XYZ file of C-alpha atoms in Angstrom:
750
model
C 0.000 0.000 0.000
C 2.882 2.336 0.764
C 4.382 1.707 -2.676
C 1.062 2.443 -4.366
C 0.735 5.679 -2.384
C 4.273 6.704 -3.313
C 3.607 5.940 -6.994
C 0.416 8.022 -6.985
C 2.295 10.870 -5.307
C 4.990 10.756 -7.982
C 2.415 10.782 -10.788
C 0.032 13.431 -9.501
C 1.923 15.627 -7.025
C 5.542 15.978 -8.162
C 4.810 18.320 -11.120
C 2.844 20.574 -8.740
C 4.686 20.366 -5.434
C 8.143 20.618 -7.013
C 10.109 23.377 -5.362
C 8.153 23.527 -2.116
C 10.371 24.881 0.607
C 10.479 23.222 3.979
C 9.484 26.466 5.665
C 6.455 26.765 3.363
C 7.445 30.245 2.351
C 4.671 32.125 0.640
C 7.138 33.746 -1.734
C 8.510 30.444 -2.972
C 7.653 29.319 -6.463
C 6.037 25.980 -5.652
C 4.279 24.740 -8.704
C 2.045 27.630 -9.700
C 3.517 27.481 -13.217
C 2.468 23.848 -13.486
C -0.992 24.832 -12.317
C -1.176 27.447 -15.085
C -0.116 24.868 -17.683
C -2.596 22.290 -16.349
C -5.457 24.784 -16.312
C -4.615 25.849 -19.881
C -4.602 22.236 -21.086
C -7.868 21.385 -19.339
C -9.575 24.511 -20.662
C -8.462 23.573 -24.187
C -9.946 20.098 -23.752
C -13.204 21.452 -22.359
C -13.541 24.050 -25.109
C -13.231 21.340 -27.755
C -15.590 18.884 -26.047
C -18.247 21.386 -24.984
C -18.014 23.333 -28.241
C -18.332 20.145 -30.291
C -21.338 18.664 -28.512
C -23.095 21.973 -27.836
C -22.858 23.107 -31.462
C -25.648 23.185 -33.999
C -24.498 20.217 -36.099
C -24.107 17.766 -33.231
C -26.914 18.903 -30.938
C -28.903 15.674 -30.507
C -29.834 13.303 -27.716
C -26.377 11.747 -27.479
C -24.731 15.157 -27.376
C -27.097 16.326 -24.654
C -26.221 13.283 -22.536
C -22.498 13.864 -23.007
C -22.762 17.550 -22.086
C -25.001 16.799 -19.122
C -22.694 14.139 -17.740
C -19.605 16.285 -18.224
C -21.025 19.420 -16.624
C -22.601 17.539 -13.718
C -19.283 15.833 -13.026
C -17.379 19.117 -13.123
C -19.912 20.948 -10.960
C -20.010 18.081 -8.439
C -16.221 17.863 -8.196
C -16.033 21.670 -8.056
C -18.520 21.753 -5.176
C -16.507 19.110 -3.337
C -13.327 21.139 -3.787
C -14.999 24.319 -2.541
C -16.111 22.465 0.584
C -12.554 21.137 0.905
C -11.222 24.695 0.687
C -13.613 25.812 3.417
C -12.366 22.989 5.625
C -8.733 23.832 4.894
C -9.361 27.477 5.772
C -10.121 26.434 9.333
C -6.723 24.741 9.490
C -3.923 27.139 10.335
C -1.606 24.974 8.287
C -3.243 26.003 5.004
C -4.014 29.672 5.603
C -2.326 32.920 6.508
C -3.773 36.268 7.446
C -3.516 38.899 4.757
C -1.465 41.968 5.747
C -4.158 44.247 4.365
C -5.766 46.426 7.019
C -9.047 46.936 5.204
C -10.639 45.562 2.063
C -10.571 48.214 -0.646
C -13.786 49.782 -1.906
C -13.489 48.192 -5.342
C -13.356 44.692 -3.854
C -16.381 45.403 -1.672
C -18.324 46.564 -4.725
C -17.259 43.454 -6.644
C -18.513 41.264 -3.791
C -21.896 42.987 -3.901
C -22.162 42.421 -7.637
C -21.058 38.810 -7.113
C -24.041 38.303 -4.830
C -26.372 39.996 -7.323
C -25.129 37.876 -10.227
C -25.320 34.768 -8.054
C -28.919 35.516 -7.106
C -29.769 35.977 -10.785
C -28.188 32.633 -11.684
C -29.971 30.967 -8.764
C -33.267 32.394 -10.013
C -32.630 31.031 -13.504
C -31.718 27.599 -12.117
C -34.817 27.601 -9.898
C -37.022 28.299 -12.911
C -35.359 25.366 -14.680
C -36.159 23.120 -11.701
C -39.783 24.306 -11.718
C -40.072 23.507 -15.433
C -38.557 20.051 -14.898
C -40.928 19.332 -12.006
C -43.877 20.240 -14.229
C -42.609 17.795 -16.864
C -42.205 15.085 -14.197
C -45.814 15.591 -13.151
C -46.874 15.107 -16.777
C -45.159 11.711 -16.855
C -41.691 12.384 -18.291
C -39.853 11.018 -15.290
C -36.480 9.534 -16.169
C -34.723 12.324 -18.057
C -36.107 15.226 -16.039
C -35.182 13.758 -12.661
C -31.567 13.817 -13.841
C -32.043 17.441 -14.918
C -33.443 18.326 -11.479
C -30.405 16.712 -9.857
C -27.993 18.690 -12.038
C -29.830 21.955 -11.292
C -29.722 21.212 -7.575
C -25.975 20.585 -7.785
C -25.603 23.874 -9.653
C -27.387 25.708 -6.825
C -25.137 24.106 -4.215
C -22.088 24.966 -6.331
C -23.090 28.635 -6.663
C -23.915 29.070 -2.976
C -20.727 27.373 -1.770
C -18.580 29.381 -4.198
C -20.063 32.694 -3.052
C -19.676 31.606 0.563
C -15.990 30.755 0.120
C -15.130 34.044 -1.597
C -17.030 36.139 0.951
C -15.512 34.284 3.906
C -11.960 34.768 2.654
C -12.341 38.500 2.051
C -14.276 39.079 5.262
C -11.569 37.465 7.413
C -8.689 38.686 5.200
C -7.355 35.184 4.567
C -5.066 33.719 1.939
C -4.155 30.150 1.089
C -0.647 28.830 1.619
C 0.849 27.583 -1.636
C 0.190 23.860 -1.877
C -0.456 21.222 -4.511
C -3.860 20.504 -2.953
C -4.824 24.149 -3.243
C -3.746 24.221 -6.887
C -5.867 21.181 -7.661
C -8.923 22.516 -5.829
C -8.886 26.041 -7.244
C -8.057 24.803 -10.747
C -11.048 22.451 -10.796
C -13.367 25.210 -9.566
C -12.118 27.544 -12.303
C -12.525 24.768 -14.860
C -16.118 24.161 -13.771
C -16.896 27.882 -14.076
C -15.324 28.101 -17.539
C -17.141 24.982 -18.776
C -20.560 26.132 -17.561
C -20.076 29.570 -19.096
C -18.865 28.174 -22.422
C -21.775 25.723 -22.547
C -24.258 28.573 -22.116
C -22.462 30.591 -24.797
C -22.282 27.678 -27.273
C -25.962 26.805 -26.851
C -26.931 30.465 -27.262
C -24.844 30.855 -30.426
C -26.252 27.609 -31.829
C -29.778 28.849 -31.208
C -29.091 32.172 -32.908
C -27.541 30.443 -35.923
C -30.504 28.088 -36.148
C -32.970 30.985 -36.197
C -31.058 33.074 -38.703
C -29.579 30.414 -40.981
C -32.663 29.992 -43.158
C -33.684 33.603 -43.640
C -30.352 35.413 -43.517
C -29.746 37.495 -46.607
C -26.982 40.072 -46.832
C -27.453 43.113 -48.974
C -24.011 43.903 -50.354
C -25.079 47.444 -51.096
C -25.848 48.047 -47.410
C -22.141 48.200 -46.670
C -21.622 51.207 -48.913
C -20.341 54.105 -46.854
C -20.982 57.730 -47.677
C -17.466 59.063 -47.373
C -18.472 62.575 -48.264
C -19.377 63.127 -44.620
C -15.780 62.566 -43.625
C -14.229 64.525 -46.461
C -16.106 67.742 -45.746
C -14.754 68.411 -42.272
C -12.146 70.960 -43.262
C -8.425 71.031 -42.539
C -6.548 72.184 -39.497
C -5.367 75.768 -39.974
C -2.956 75.967 -37.084
C -0.043 73.668 -36.442
C -0.491 74.029 -32.689
C -3.943 72.459 -32.908
C -2.506 69.466 -34.742
C 0.331 69.230 -32.228
C -2.156 69.305 -29.364
C -4.236 66.533 -30.908
C -1.179 64.342 -31.495
C 0.030 65.004 -27.967
C -3.367 64.073 -26.569
C -3.397 60.836 -28.579
C 0.105 59.931 -27.410
C -0.570 60.763 -23.749
C -1.831 57.274 -22.727
C 1.238 55.704 -24.367
C 3.779 58.044 -22.804
C 2.401 57.887 -19.259
C 4.830 56.353 -16.857
C 7.912 57.363 -18.860
C 8.792 60.423 -16.877
C 12.498 61.217 -16.976
C 12.405 61.920 -13.230
C 11.389 58.362 -12.404
C 13.832 56.469 -10.230
C 15.372 53.240 -11.502
C 13.837 51.167 -8.702
C 10.288 52.358 -9.343
C 8.104 49.535 -10.658
C 5.939 51.700 -12.871
C 4.289 49.569 -15.525
C 2.120 52.209 -17.208
C 4.290 52.229 -20.295
C 3.428 48.549 -20.830
C -0.251 48.629 -19.868
C -1.415 51.161 -22.459
C 0.274 49.538 -25.491
C -0.902 46.121 -24.302
C -4.496 47.313 -24.182
C -4.074 48.986 -27.567
C -2.747 45.771 -29.093
C -5.536 43.661 -27.568
C -8.291 46.000 -28.730
C -6.908 46.438 -32.246
C -6.463 42.676 -32.601
C -10.107 42.191 -31.633
C -11.253 44.735 -34.229
C -9.067 43.346 -37.010
C -10.127 39.762 -36.238
C -13.751 40.687 -36.856
C -13.082 42.760 -39.979
C -10.639 40.305 -41.555
C -12.742 37.324 -40.532
C -15.813 38.751 -42.269
C -14.270 40.136 -45.440
C -11.364 37.731 -46.039
C -13.769 34.904 -46.765
C -15.497 36.936 -49.488
C -12.566 38.628 -51.169
C -12.635 36.255 -54.176
C -16.343 36.853 -54.757
C -16.867 40.505 -53.893
C -14.999 43.629 -55.008
C -15.756 45.600 -51.859
C -14.514 42.839 -49.571
C -11.288 42.442 -51.524
C -10.634 46.188 -51.504
C -11.250 46.377 -47.756
C -8.961 43.426 -47.001
C -6.199 44.697 -49.267
C -6.362 48.201 -47.827
C -6.407 46.960 -44.246
C -3.552 44.472 -44.637
C -1.376 46.846 -46.636
C -2.112 49.590 -44.135
C -0.929 47.322 -41.327
C 2.203 46.317 -43.240
C 2.968 49.956 -44.081
C 2.574 50.914 -40.427
C 4.851 47.996 -39.555
C 7.510 49.209 -41.992
C 7.303 52.729 -40.554
C 7.493 51.328 -37.022
C 10.601 49.331 -37.938
C 12.256 52.408 -39.395
C 11.365 54.397 -36.265
C 12.746 51.611 -34.087
C 16.006 51.393 -36.024
C 16.614 55.141 -36.149
C 15.084 55.975 -32.779
C 16.740 58.557 -30.554
C 16.315 56.202 -27.608
C 19.603 55.160 -26.085
C 20.496 51.618 -27.107
C 22.779 49.806 -24.691
C 24.396 46.463 -25.541
C 23.679 43.818 -22.930
C 27.287 42.692 -22.857
C 28.348 46.055 -21.429
C 26.164 45.699 -18.359
C 25.705 42.016 -17.594
C 27.308 38.786 -18.592
C 24.084 37.334 -19.952
C 23.283 35.227 -22.912
C 20.368 33.181 -24.113
C 21.867 29.932 -25.317
C 19.090 29.362 -27.816
C 19.332 32.913 -29.208
C 21.591 32.106 -32.158
C 19.547 29.017 -32.994
C 16.350 31.066 -32.919
C 17.930 33.640 -35.223
C 18.900 30.919 -37.705
C 15.371 29.542 -37.768
C 13.991 33.079 -38.025
C 15.964 33.575 -41.222
C 14.843 30.196 -42.575
C 11.200 30.998 -41.870
C 11.634 34.488 -43.318
C 13.142 33.113 -46.518
C 10.155 30.769 -46.824
C 7.760 33.728 -46.519
C 9.788 35.641 -49.117
C 9.625 32.572 -51.386
C 5.844 32.574 -51.244
C 5.769 36.306 -51.990
C 8.091 35.707 -54.949
C 5.729 33.035 -56.301
C 2.809 35.462 -56.032
C 4.964 38.046 -57.798
C 5.535 35.552 -60.643
C 1.782 34.880 -60.875
C 1.175 38.621 -61.183
C 3.723 38.778 -64.000
C 1.885 36.014 -65.818
C -1.420 37.830 -65.347
C 0.040 41.085 -66.678
C 0.900 39.288 -69.915
C -2.669 38.007 -70.220
C -4.414 41.256 -69.219
C -2.022 44.148 -69.904
C -4.861 46.680 -69.743
C -5.818 45.729 -66.169
C -4.094 48.300 -63.960
C -5.477 46.649 -60.855
C -3.076 43.721 -61.315
C -0.132 46.043 -60.669
C -1.361 46.362 -57.088
C -0.097 42.820 -56.566
C 3.435 43.938 -57.405
C 3.208 46.691 -54.815
C 1.812 44.328 -52.176
C 4.527 41.721 -52.699
C 7.296 44.340 -52.688
C 6.118 45.994 -49.461
C 5.701 42.599 -47.785
C 9.220 41.501 -48.746
C 10.592 44.813 -47.444
C 8.727 44.312 -44.172
C 10.101 40.780 -43.725
C 13.685 41.804 -44.531
C 13.558 44.768 -42.144
C 12.270 42.536 -39.365
C 15.005 39.952 -39.838
C 17.691 42.630 -39.997
C 16.438 44.537 -36.944
C 16.104 41.406 -34.812
C 19.540 40.126 -35.817
C 21.217 43.470 -35.104
C 19.411 44.329 -31.843
C 19.247 40.835 -30.328
C 21.845 41.707 -27.657
C 20.642 45.231 -26.848
C 18.464 46.939 -24.293
C 16.151 49.827 -25.164
C 15.401 52.814 -23.008
C 11.802 53.627 -22.180
C 10.204 55.687 -24.926
C 6.953 56.224 -26.769
C 8.650 55.072 -29.977
C 9.343 51.630 -28.516
C 5.736 51.263 -27.376
C 4.278 52.256 -30.742
C 6.821 50.255 -32.736
C 6.236 46.964 -30.929
C 2.448 47.336 -31.026
C 2.229 48.019 -34.759
C 4.890 45.479 -35.767
C 3.138 42.752 -33.792
C -0.229 43.869 -35.136
C 1.039 43.719 -38.722
C 2.418 40.227 -38.123
C -0.878 39.062 -36.692
C -2.882 40.625 -39.525
C -0.724 38.970 -42.189
C -1.005 35.550 -40.595
C -4.752 35.771 -39.965
C -5.477 36.970 -43.496
C -3.309 34.213 -45.006
C -5.180 31.533 -43.020
C -8.647 32.729 -44.007
C -7.596 33.400 -47.610
C -6.087 29.919 -47.926
C -9.304 28.311 -46.722
C -11.312 30.476 -49.100
C -9.061 29.595 -52.055
C -9.349 25.895 -51.224
C -13.143 25.861 -51.267
C -13.787 28.428 -54.011
C -15.122 26.704 -57.125
C -16.391 29.650 -59.156
C -14.717 32.954 -58.325
C -16.227 34.731 -61.334
C -19.672 35.444 -59.957
C -21.662 38.595 -60.519
C -20.281 40.630 -57.628
C -16.750 40.578 -59.073
C -16.308 43.458 -61.535
C -13.078 45.298 -60.781
C -11.073 42.254 -59.654
C -12.799 39.729 -61.926
C -9.946 39.273 -64.407
C -7.262 39.339 -61.715
C -9.071 36.712 -59.624
C -9.782 34.380 -62.526
C -6.192 34.746 -63.744
C -4.894 33.841 -60.300
C -6.928 30.632 -60.108
C -6.203 29.661 -63.741
C -2.487 30.429 -63.579
C -0.111 27.602 -64.451
C 2.182 28.689 -61.623
C -0.723 28.475 -59.194
C -1.611 24.917 -60.230
C 1.922 23.610 -60.710
C 3.762 25.299 -57.827
C 1.859 27.570 -55.473
C -0.918 25.111 -54.619
C 1.721 22.516 -53.698
C 3.894 24.910 -51.704
C 1.094 26.530 -49.691
C 0.445 23.564 -47.324
C 4.112 23.672 -46.306
C 4.623 27.440 -46.318
C 1.459 28.374 -44.415
C 2.677 26.956 -41.056
C 6.058 28.542 -41.754
C 4.400 31.959 -42.053
C 2.834 31.497 -38.660
C 6.123 30.381 -37.119
C 7.931 33.406 -38.547
C 5.326 35.928 -37.410
C 5.079 34.491 -33.877
C 8.853 34.177 -33.507
C 9.489 37.690 -34.819
C 6.780 39.150 -32.580
C 8.252 37.374 -29.546
C 11.631 39.010 -30.235
C 10.096 42.480 -30.457
C 8.025 41.933 -27.324
C 11.208 40.916 -25.490
C 12.778 44.195 -26.692
C 9.736 45.968 -25.323
C 10.062 44.274 -21.925
C 13.784 44.977 -21.801
C 13.028 48.687 -22.145
C 11.216 48.598 -18.811
C 13.700 46.264 -17.102
C 16.949 47.757 -18.326
C 17.236 50.206 -15.454
C 17.084 47.473 -12.840
C 19.951 45.629 -14.507
C 22.441 48.370 -13.619
C 22.006 47.847 -9.889
C 22.672 44.117 -9.903
C 26.067 42.561 -9.614
C 27.123 39.567 -11.647
C 27.421 37.247 -8.671
C 23.821 37.909 -7.678
C 22.680 37.259 -11.228
C 24.375 33.870 -11.293
C 22.471 32.868 -8.164
C 19.081 34.482 -8.595
C 18.911 34.893 -12.374
C 19.002 37.961 -14.518
C 16.306 40.551 -15.044
C 16.055 39.964 -18.762
C 14.477 36.915 -20.344
C 17.874 35.261 -20.698
C 20.023 33.081 -18.511
C 23.550 33.419 -17.201
C 26.373 32.831 -19.636
C 28.229 29.693 -18.600
C 31.600 28.501 -19.887
C 31.496 25.813 -22.520
C 32.659 22.365 -21.482
C 34.572 19.884 -23.604
C 34.188 16.966 -21.175
C 31.538 14.289 -20.846
C 30.913 14.156 -24.565
C 30.199 10.442 -24.394
C 26.969 11.047 -22.492
C 25.906 13.635 -25.038
C 26.595 11.276 -27.929
C 24.613 8.595 -26.117
C 21.726 11.060 -25.673
C 21.755 11.786 -29.405
C 21.619 8.058 -30.129
C 18.672 7.651 -27.750
C 16.857 10.523 -29.488
C 17.374 8.953 -32.898
C 16.237 5.575 -31.566
C 13.025 7.086 -30.157
C 12.209 8.997 -33.347
C 13.355 6.441 -35.934
C 10.157 4.303 -35.972
C 7.981 7.388 -36.439
C 10.260 8.692 -39.170
C 10.231 5.380 -41.064
C 6.440 5.078 -40.965
C 6.227 8.692 -42.124
C 8.412 7.851 -45.141
C 6.232 4.876 -46.030
C 2.999 6.843 -45.660
C 4.312 9.752 -47.692
C 5.990 8.007 -50.611
C 5.032 4.314 -50.767
C 1.641 3.333 -49.346
C -0.617 6.292 -50.112
C -3.884 4.463 -50.830
C -4.190 1.295 -48.756
C -2.465 2.260 -45.521
C -4.811 1.429 -42.625
C -2.360 -0.892 -40.900
C 0.493 1.514 -41.527
C -1.550 4.330 -39.980
C -2.006 2.145 -36.919
C 1.744 1.556 -36.815
C 2.258 5.319 -37.116
C 0.037 5.891 -34.079
C 1.801 3.167 -32.075
C 5.200 4.709 -32.821
C 3.911 8.069 -31.596
C 2.635 6.393 -28.420
C 6.078 4.910 -27.831
C 7.742 8.282 -28.394
C 5.377 10.179 -26.090
C 5.602 7.553 -23.360
C 9.401 7.735 -23.405
C 9.316 11.541 -23.095
C 6.868 11.264 -20.181
C 9.247 8.928 -18.332
C 12.185 11.262 -19.009
C 10.230 14.264 -17.733
C 9.282 12.492 -14.508
C 12.884 11.461 -13.843
C 13.955 15.065 -14.451
C 11.284 16.352 -12.066
C 12.455 13.934 -9.391
C 16.104 15.005 -9.776
C 15.206 18.683 -9.646
C 13.177 18.291 -6.469
C 15.940 16.335 -4.699
C 19.155 18.046 -5.834
C 18.378 21.682 -6.615
C 17.048 24.631 -4.683
C 14.421 26.978 -6.009
C 14.697 30.734 -6.156
C 12.773 32.529 -3.467
C 11.576 35.323 -5.751
C 8.297 34.804 -7.588
C 9.085 35.338 -11.276
C 6.173 35.733 -13.698
C 6.018 33.984 -17.033
C 8.336 35.467 -19.642
C 7.359 36.174 -23.242
C 8.723 32.889 -24.579
C 7.082 30.940 -21.741
C 3.721 32.595 -22.389
C 3.976 31.698 -26.076
C 4.906 28.140 -25.072
C 1.770 27.846 -22.922
C -0.379 29.371 -25.686
C 0.917 26.970 -28.337
C 0.525 24.006 -25.965
C -3.177 24.850 -25.740
C -3.412 24.351 -29.509
C -1.714 20.948 -29.231
C -4.109 19.835 -26.502
C -7.128 21.039 -28.488
C -5.960 19.168 -31.597
C -5.348 16.018 -29.540
C -8.818 16.304 -28.043
C -10.348 16.249 -31.527
C -8.404 13.073 -32.238
C -9.549 11.634 -28.916
C -13.205 12.311 -29.723
C -12.760 10.757 -33.161
C -11.253 7.599 -31.665
C -14.043 7.326 -29.087
C -16.819 7.719 -31.675
C -15.340 5.558 -34.419
C -15.929 2.182 -32.676
C -13.189 0.618 -34.800
C -10.478 -1.522 -33.235
C -7.771 0.067 -35.397
C -8.467 3.432 -33.777
C -7.515 2.232 -30.292
C -3.953 3.210 -31.137
C -5.162 6.715 -31.977
C -7.020 6.821 -28.656
C -3.931 6.020 -26.585
C -1.726 8.158 -28.803
C -3.811 11.275 -28.108
C -4.006 10.519 -24.379
C -0.216 10.184 -24.166
C 0.159 13.262 -26.360
C -1.870 15.396 -23.956
C 0.101 14.113 -20.961
C 3.399 14.685 -22.745
C 2.432 18.240 -23.682
C 1.432 19.153 -20.149
C 4.437 17.578 -18.430
C 6.983 18.843 -20.952
C 5.618 22.401 -20.850
C 5.562 22.372 -17.066
C 9.151 21.095 -16.931
C 10.538 23.685 -19.353
C 8.940 26.494 -17.347
C 9.777 25.128 -13.896
C 13.450 24.582 -14.704
C 13.977 28.315 -15.145
C 12.915 28.802 -11.501
C 15.834 26.742 -10.180
C 19.440 27.636 -9.472
C 21.001 25.376 -12.087
C 24.495 26.862 -12.207
C 25.672 25.432 -8.882
C 25.325 21.731 -9.747
C 25.971 20.585 -13.279
C 24.302 17.293 -14.103
C 25.310 14.837 -16.794
C 21.952 13.035 -16.530
C 19.738 16.116 -16.739
C 21.738 17.638 -19.583
C 21.411 14.375 -21.516
C 17.659 14.358 -20.933
C 17.412 17.975 -22.104
C 19.321 17.057 -25.257
C 16.965 14.115 -25.891
C 13.941 16.395 -25.552
C 15.547 18.950 -27.885
C 16.325 16.499 -30.684
C 12.985 14.701 -30.355
C 11.081 17.973 -30.614
C 13.093 19.072 -33.644
C 12.433 15.778 -35.438
C 8.716 15.966 -34.640
C 8.682 19.591 -35.752
C 10.098 18.545 -39.124
C 7.636 15.658 -39.504
C 4.597 17.774 -38.636
C 5.758 20.550 -40.942
C 6.138 18.215 -43.927
C 3.500 15.571 -43.238
C 0.426 17.510 -42.096
C -2.191 15.260 -43.669
C -1.569 12.336 -41.367
C -4.119 9.699 -40.364
C -6.987 12.141 -39.742
C -9.584 10.823 -42.166
C -13.081 10.886 -40.693
C -12.405 13.500 -38.039
C -14.419 16.033 -40.017
C -17.523 14.177 -38.797
C -16.850 15.559 -35.322
C -17.279 19.178 -36.429
C -19.933 18.606 -39.095
C -18.177 18.619 -42.463
C -14.805 18.822 -44.187
C -14.876 22.613 -44.432
C -15.249 23.040 -40.668
C -12.485 20.491 -40.129
C -10.285 22.435 -42.544
C -10.777 25.543 -40.404
C -9.878 23.630 -37.255
C -6.827 21.986 -38.808
C -5.563 25.169 -40.452
C -5.576 26.980 -37.113
C -4.443 24.210 -34.752
C -1.824 22.380 -36.838
C 0.457 25.457 -37.123
C 0.190 25.856 -33.339
C 1.187 22.206 -32.974
C 4.174 22.746 -35.259
C 5.241 25.916 -33.478
C 4.928 24.217 -30.080
C 7.472 21.615 -31.137
C 9.806 24.348 -32.347
C 9.619 26.549 -29.258
C 9.898 23.490 -26.974
C 13.079 22.516 -28.786
C 14.496 26.021 -28.312
C 13.681 26.113 -24.586
C 15.040 22.616 -23.946
C 18.208 23.498 -25.881
C 18.685 26.523 -23.635
C 18.185 24.267 -20.603
C 20.762 21.820 -21.969
C 23.409 24.539 -22.237
C 22.684 25.815 -18.728
C 23.141 22.503 -16.976
C 25.639 20.542 -19.061
C 28.891 19.698 -17.210
């Protein structure tokens, strides 16, 4: 029994309790990063499951039973965990008194609204119970008794949740960091998110059902009378214009006072641009999402998309020029601290490779435009394509050059940095989002020459009928589309790190090198360690292990890609089994690494938030988990023995993603420079090579054994949307995991 208990503790508690100090210090980093990764993975799974079964296409009796069982389970477990939290609060071991003297007015107001919203939800649930009781009286007993039970559990869940929150704020209590607390709070948050998303999905499905049959869009209703905007007059005084510009820039320049002290933690210069980026991304998602799908069938939509995308790219080019020639003081990192990111040079190499791939696709589009000019020399609108391709290539080249040149520099706080990073990142996002939607539209467009196309009719038909499009571009796009996403995310992460360094650069001056080697540096890099020429045998052995783990998957990929393309059911099963073997090996390696870290290394006592690269790693891992959940649902619904391998493959894949992400983030919270480890460095090298091989396979072989999964989301078009969005995230997750594990390998190798 003791061995079973120890095994369960290793499986379920080590990734969360790793780093707990014996004194139970509140400031210690004791697994909260793992809790963030776990919550992200579980939310991704729940979004896929609830969104699939609550949607319009799958809303039937089976779907209702699945949703009911899932939500009742989550609400029941959430209620149990809330009661557990209330019990733990009465134990002095799991609580501390908050140092706050009085609860602030904003929190008190939020508590009042929490009670109001809770009463409203209780009223809605009570009405549901009354309706179910009426149905039971009429004779429909079996199904409605279950509904009454679920509503009753919802009421208990709401009341207990409100009680817990009110009790904690009333008595000014906080939980001590513990793995049990992480589990309990995470499950409660997951239950809240699932219930909310279920309500939203059912509401959207109902709206679509009501409007799907009688929805007709009048294209002329989008015409805008621009004469209203053109007749406003011009500014006659330069001071008025200067005042307007100064007023617009005020939210961005707040917090950048030259009188600010270096130790002041003023974050205003990051908050305003962050909000600007989030709001502009929301606006552009809606506009591009609506018009990008119609740009091959409607002149107005194509003009809007072209103007918006080219406007973003032009702003990005201007922002890059401003960043390069900015008056802000640029200080090389090597002059202040002995810091270096070991994966920096490798990231730069891949950035150039991805950038060259994007330039290649732009060059192919340029060649298609040349072919169209020969067919329709009188069409001036075709020359716009030349301008678009040229500006895009300039934007890509400037990004690669700026990142390569400034990769080891800090930037002083300035409005230029804030604006530059926001608009460069926004342009990258707009280009990627438009390319995804446009690719899906091109794939499913059968007749682009319909009546609404007048101005762009010849250009659109020439594009689809081009020999270059059929012979080259259509074959390159499946491989280059994920590369575009990888380039734009990687480039944006570099610029965001420049942005963060502008607010952290001042704190670097006050730190000595010895303190940095112990507690880490203020930038998103790690201490520069001397290279070692010893213990190469273990590294060679690690490379051999990596090749051994990836060789079966690589061989089955070769056979599926070039030999057995038609009749390959058994080979697909072998492909899934090889992936299971690979994922299981990585899981074992991660657990051994966790165990060594918890026993041999000490954790830093300062709570460090997630860095830019770690946030991107968590975000991309959510895409991997969502994609695996689709495969899991497909395997569960297929009822075919051959798909059991796919079932276990996706389960192991989800576990591998969570554990690997948690490990790569947790390792940066440890003091690794004091004890070099041959074993841990070998494991890090295995994870690096395995991720790079999988990254290559997923980039080249994207149409793996996924036939039939479109039935989960309704049809092949919906599945194409899901795959086009999630597969690039899967590919980028493998890449960024390889970069982070490579950095870990260089930190800890003997």
